[in-house]
Amino acid sequence: MPFSLSKEYDVVVCGAGPAGLMAAYTLGKLTSGSRKVLLLDKKEPWKEPIFCAEAVSRDRLSALWPVDPSFVRGPLSGIYFTSPKRYRAEFYSKDCGLILDRARFHHAIADGCVNAGVECHYDVLIKKLERSGSGWQLTVDVGGNLETVSARTVIDATGPGCKLTRDIECLQGIESGNADLEPAIFAVAEGIEHSREHIELFFGSEFESGYGWIFPRDGVEVNIGFVLGKNVKSKVSLRQKLMDFVAHDYPQAKVKAVYGGMIACTGPQSKPFAKNGLFKAGDAASCVNPISRSGIVESLLCGKIVAESVSEWLKESTDEGRALVESLVQPRWMQSLGKSHVQLARAKDAFNSIRDSQFDRAARHLSKLPREKQTLFRIFFNVLWACPSLIWKMRSFLH
Ligand SMILES: Cc1cc2nc3c(=O)[nH]c(=O)nc-3n(C[C@H](O)[C@H](O)[C@H](O)COP(=O)(O)OP(=O)(O)OC[C@H]3O[C@@H](n4cnc5c(N)ncnc54)[C@H](O)[C@@H]3O)c2cc1C
């Protein structure tokens, strides 16, 4: 439907992934229509495919957004940890998390944005962002026509890579969101027998500095894929590597589609998240868990923190007051989740140094225990037992 944008907004939120949707929704709620908030994306947030395995912690999600069966594919009650020789340890817990239908989940938050008074457009490509006076100017492509829009403040929630903001002079020194981009690829496949309530994680040199996975979808299809470390050089293309993995382990599988993406991992998160009225949220601020590579709940949380800060920023009447609000965003993130990410990032190198034989030894031992004895604690200590040098390497994490 044709529409035209206003020329001026208080806040423009760029990107309607979990971070941007949550930021826009929170701002709409906090400002109750007293501020003009615009949410832009180049595509509808519920448009498939969404490059994701869609697993979240139920507790963490429900602390941010009410969990509704309409956007849940199913509950998780276990994780298989699978070693290179395919020995399997099983961690069982009645409530391990959820597999979302992210398209529907995004739709639910997008509806929340509209109800909270946010102006939303999902067919607008943001071409350029530049400083203009004390605010920002955006050049956007609306159905082939270029328009300009100005904003007092902008939230960059455009995901990993940060093309929009990375070369802007007055933003140098803030969190870049492209510190460690790790390649991930997955296939939606049928014909792989897999428990609907388990995720399966594959470790070892086959998935160097990363891991392979199977995540259930609807009981018929699964999401099978892997992420590799950022510096790993694969001898074959990622697609070929995925096909080889599927053909080797599940020769009867039928691959329906293959998708790839980048995961913004392990930014040091020591740099500010905001400067000169520009705030970063979600993957654009490197908020992904460095080991699990989960980023959905992390982006929602970061989007909320950023929106609360922007709401305070708008109330400030001096440059000093606004600069203070900007400087407090990163500490707020660190307080809520960032500190644990820094610890995990330190443990990541040690984890990546575990050899195949050590994974096999630990998983084989665990697989012989009854399921109720395969607690996370025991899994952790069996890996340490199989790989004693880890204790030394992980000393900073264990403290
Ligand atoms: C293969 C894969 C599997 C994953 N599996 C999981 C998982 O199981 N669990 C989990 O928690 N996390 C997972 N993640 C990570 C998770 O998907 C991300 O961390 C999360 O989506 C980040 O949210 P975001 O809002 O910051 O960015 P995004 O979700 O990337 O959203 C950014 C939005 O910005 C828009 N945009 C970008 N540039 C422009 C522009 N110039 N103009 C207009 N719009 C623009 C994009 O269209 C997009 O909608 C996975 C990631 C990958 C790649």
PDB file of C-alpha atoms and ligand atoms in Angstrom, residues 15-19 41-43 51-55 102 124-126 157-160 184 186 262-263 282-283 288 293-296 299, ligand 1:
ATOM      1  CA  GLY A  15      15.741  -3.164  11.906  1.00  0.00           C
ATOM      2  CA  ALA A  16      12.777  -5.239  13.102  1.00  0.00           C
ATOM      3  CA  GLY A  17      14.484  -8.357  14.417  1.00  0.00           C
ATOM      4  CA  PRO A  18      14.062  -9.214  18.123  1.00  0.00           C
ATOM      5  CA  ALA A  19      16.210  -6.225  19.219  1.00  0.00           C
ATOM      6  CA  ASP A  41      12.837  -2.820   8.105  1.00  0.00           C
ATOM      7  CA  LYS A  42      13.469  -3.846   4.530  1.00  0.00           C
ATOM      8  CA  LYS A  43      11.279  -6.928   4.983  1.00  0.00           C
ATOM      9  CA  PHE A  51      17.949 -17.707   9.602  1.00  0.00           C
ATOM     10  CA  CYS A  52      17.740 -19.318  13.016  1.00  0.00           C
ATOM     11  CA  ALA A  53      17.392 -22.600  14.905  1.00  0.00           C
ATOM     12  CA  GLU A  54      14.760 -20.894  17.120  1.00  0.00           C
ATOM     13  CA  ALA A  55      15.707 -22.319  20.543  1.00  0.00           C
ATOM     14  CA  ARG A 102      10.047 -17.036  15.167  1.00  0.00           C
ATOM     15  CA  VAL A 124      11.810   0.361   3.566  1.00  0.00           C
ATOM     16  CA  LEU A 125      15.513  -0.104   2.907  1.00  0.00           C
ATOM     17  CA  ILE A 126      17.674   2.249   4.942  1.00  0.00           C
ATOM     18  CA  ALA A 157      19.243  -2.883  15.434  1.00  0.00           C
ATOM     19  CA  THR A 158      20.216  -4.023  11.939  1.00  0.00           C
ATOM     20  CA  GLY A 159      21.890  -7.244  13.088  1.00  0.00           C
ATOM     21  CA  PRO A 160      25.422  -8.543  12.569  1.00  0.00           C
ATOM     22  CA  ALA A 184      26.542 -20.699  10.301  1.00  0.00           C
ATOM     23  CA  PHE A 186      21.592 -25.136   8.243  1.00  0.00           C
ATOM     24  CA  MET A 262      26.556 -14.921  10.237  1.00  0.00           C
ATOM     25  CA  ILE A 263      26.574 -14.909  14.019  1.00  0.00           C
ATOM     26  CA  GLY A 282      21.132  -6.817  19.767  1.00  0.00           C
ATOM     27  CA  ASP A 283      23.596  -8.387  17.321  1.00  0.00           C
ATOM     28  CA  VAL A 288      25.213 -12.963  21.357  1.00  0.00           C
ATOM     29  CA  ARG A 293      25.624 -18.464  20.062  1.00  0.00           C
ATOM     30  CA  SER A 294      22.078 -17.790  21.209  1.00  0.00           C
ATOM     31  CA  GLY A 295      20.944 -14.254  20.498  1.00  0.00           C
ATOM     32  CA  ILE A 296      17.137 -14.112  20.524  1.00  0.00           C
ATOM     33  CA  SER A 299      18.596  -9.169  21.658  1.00  0.00           C
TER      34      SER A 299
HETATM   35  C1  LIG B   1      21.940 -20.069  11.536  1.00  0.00           C
HETATM   36  C2  LIG B   1      21.628 -19.354  12.815  1.00  0.00           C
HETATM   37  C3  LIG B   1      20.996 -20.031  13.850  1.00  0.00           C
HETATM   38  C4  LIG B   1      20.679 -19.364  15.049  1.00  0.00           C
HETATM   39  N1  LIG B   1      20.023 -20.057  16.024  1.00  0.00           N
HETATM   40  C5  LIG B   1      19.689 -19.415  17.183  1.00  0.00           C
HETATM   41  C6  LIG B   1      18.957 -20.097  18.203  1.00  0.00           C
HETATM   42  O1  LIG B   1      18.586 -21.277  18.068  1.00  0.00           O
HETATM   43  N2  LIG B   1      18.670 -19.427  19.334  1.00  0.00           N
HETATM   44  C7  LIG B   1      19.027 -18.117  19.529  1.00  0.00           C
HETATM   45  O2  LIG B   1      18.729 -17.548  20.593  1.00  0.00           O
HETATM   46  N3  LIG B   1      19.709 -17.449  18.570  1.00  0.00           N
HETATM   47  C8  LIG B   1      20.040 -18.051  17.398  1.00  0.00           C
HETATM   48  N4  LIG B   1      20.712 -17.373  16.420  1.00  0.00           N
HETATM   49  C9  LIG B   1      21.073 -15.954  16.665  1.00  0.00           C
HETATM   50  C10 LIG B   1      19.861 -15.036  16.479  1.00  0.00           C
HETATM   51  O3  LIG B   1      19.215 -15.355  15.276  1.00  0.00           O
HETATM   52  C11 LIG B   1      20.324 -13.562  16.442  1.00  0.00           C
HETATM   53  O4  LIG B   1      21.188 -13.311  17.532  1.00  0.00           O
HETATM   54  C12 LIG B   1      19.136 -12.603  16.524  1.00  0.00           C
HETATM   55  O5  LIG B   1      18.304 -12.747  15.404  1.00  0.00           O
HETATM   56  C13 LIG B   1      19.640 -11.151  16.576  1.00  0.00           C
HETATM   57  O6  LIG B   1      18.542 -10.279  16.598  1.00  0.00           O
HETATM   58  P1  LIG B   1      18.711  -8.778  16.100  1.00  0.00           P
HETATM   59  O7  LIG B   1      17.375  -8.137  16.237  1.00  0.00           O
HETATM   60  O8  LIG B   1      19.861  -8.128  16.773  1.00  0.00           O
HETATM   61  O9  LIG B   1      19.125  -8.868  14.559  1.00  0.00           O
HETATM   62  P2  LIG B   1      18.364  -9.578  13.322  1.00  0.00           P
HETATM   63  O10 LIG B   1      17.449 -10.657  13.778  1.00  0.00           O
HETATM   64  O11 LIG B   1      19.458  -9.915  12.361  1.00  0.00           O
HETATM   65  O12 LIG B   1      17.477  -8.398  12.725  1.00  0.00           O
HETATM   66  C14 LIG B   1      18.035  -7.329  11.997  1.00  0.00           C
HETATM   67  C15 LIG B   1      16.942  -6.753  11.087  1.00  0.00           C
HETATM   68  O13 LIG B   1      17.470  -5.583  10.459  1.00  0.00           O
HETATM   69  C16 LIG B   1      17.006  -5.554   9.114  1.00  0.00           C
HETATM   70  N5  LIG B   1      17.927  -4.715   8.359  1.00  0.00           N
HETATM   71  C17 LIG B   1      19.286  -4.877   8.256  1.00  0.00           C
HETATM   72  N6  LIG B   1      19.808  -3.904   7.482  1.00  0.00           N
HETATM   73  C18 LIG B   1      18.762  -3.125   7.083  1.00  0.00           C
HETATM   74  C19 LIG B   1      18.668  -1.962   6.267  1.00  0.00           C
HETATM   75  N7  LIG B   1      19.752  -1.386   5.731  1.00  0.00           N
HETATM   76  N8  LIG B   1      17.442  -1.411   6.037  1.00  0.00           N
HETATM   77  C20 LIG B   1      16.334  -1.978   6.598  1.00  0.00           C
HETATM   78  N9  LIG B   1      16.368  -3.071   7.387  1.00  0.00           N
HETATM   79  C21 LIG B   1      17.562  -3.631   7.639  1.00  0.00           C
HETATM   80  C22 LIG B   1      16.995  -7.010   8.680  1.00  0.00           C
HETATM   81  O14 LIG B   1      16.102  -7.202   7.597  1.00  0.00           O
HETATM   82  C23 LIG B   1      16.546  -7.716   9.962  1.00  0.00           C
HETATM   83  O15 LIG B   1      15.143  -7.907  10.003  1.00  0.00           O
HETATM   84  C24 LIG B   1      21.036 -17.991  15.213  1.00  0.00           C
HETATM   85  C25 LIG B   1      21.670 -17.307  14.171  1.00  0.00           C
HETATM   86  C26 LIG B   1      21.954 -17.973  12.978  1.00  0.00           C
HETATM   87  C27 LIG B   1      22.639 -17.205  11.856  1.00  0.00           C
END
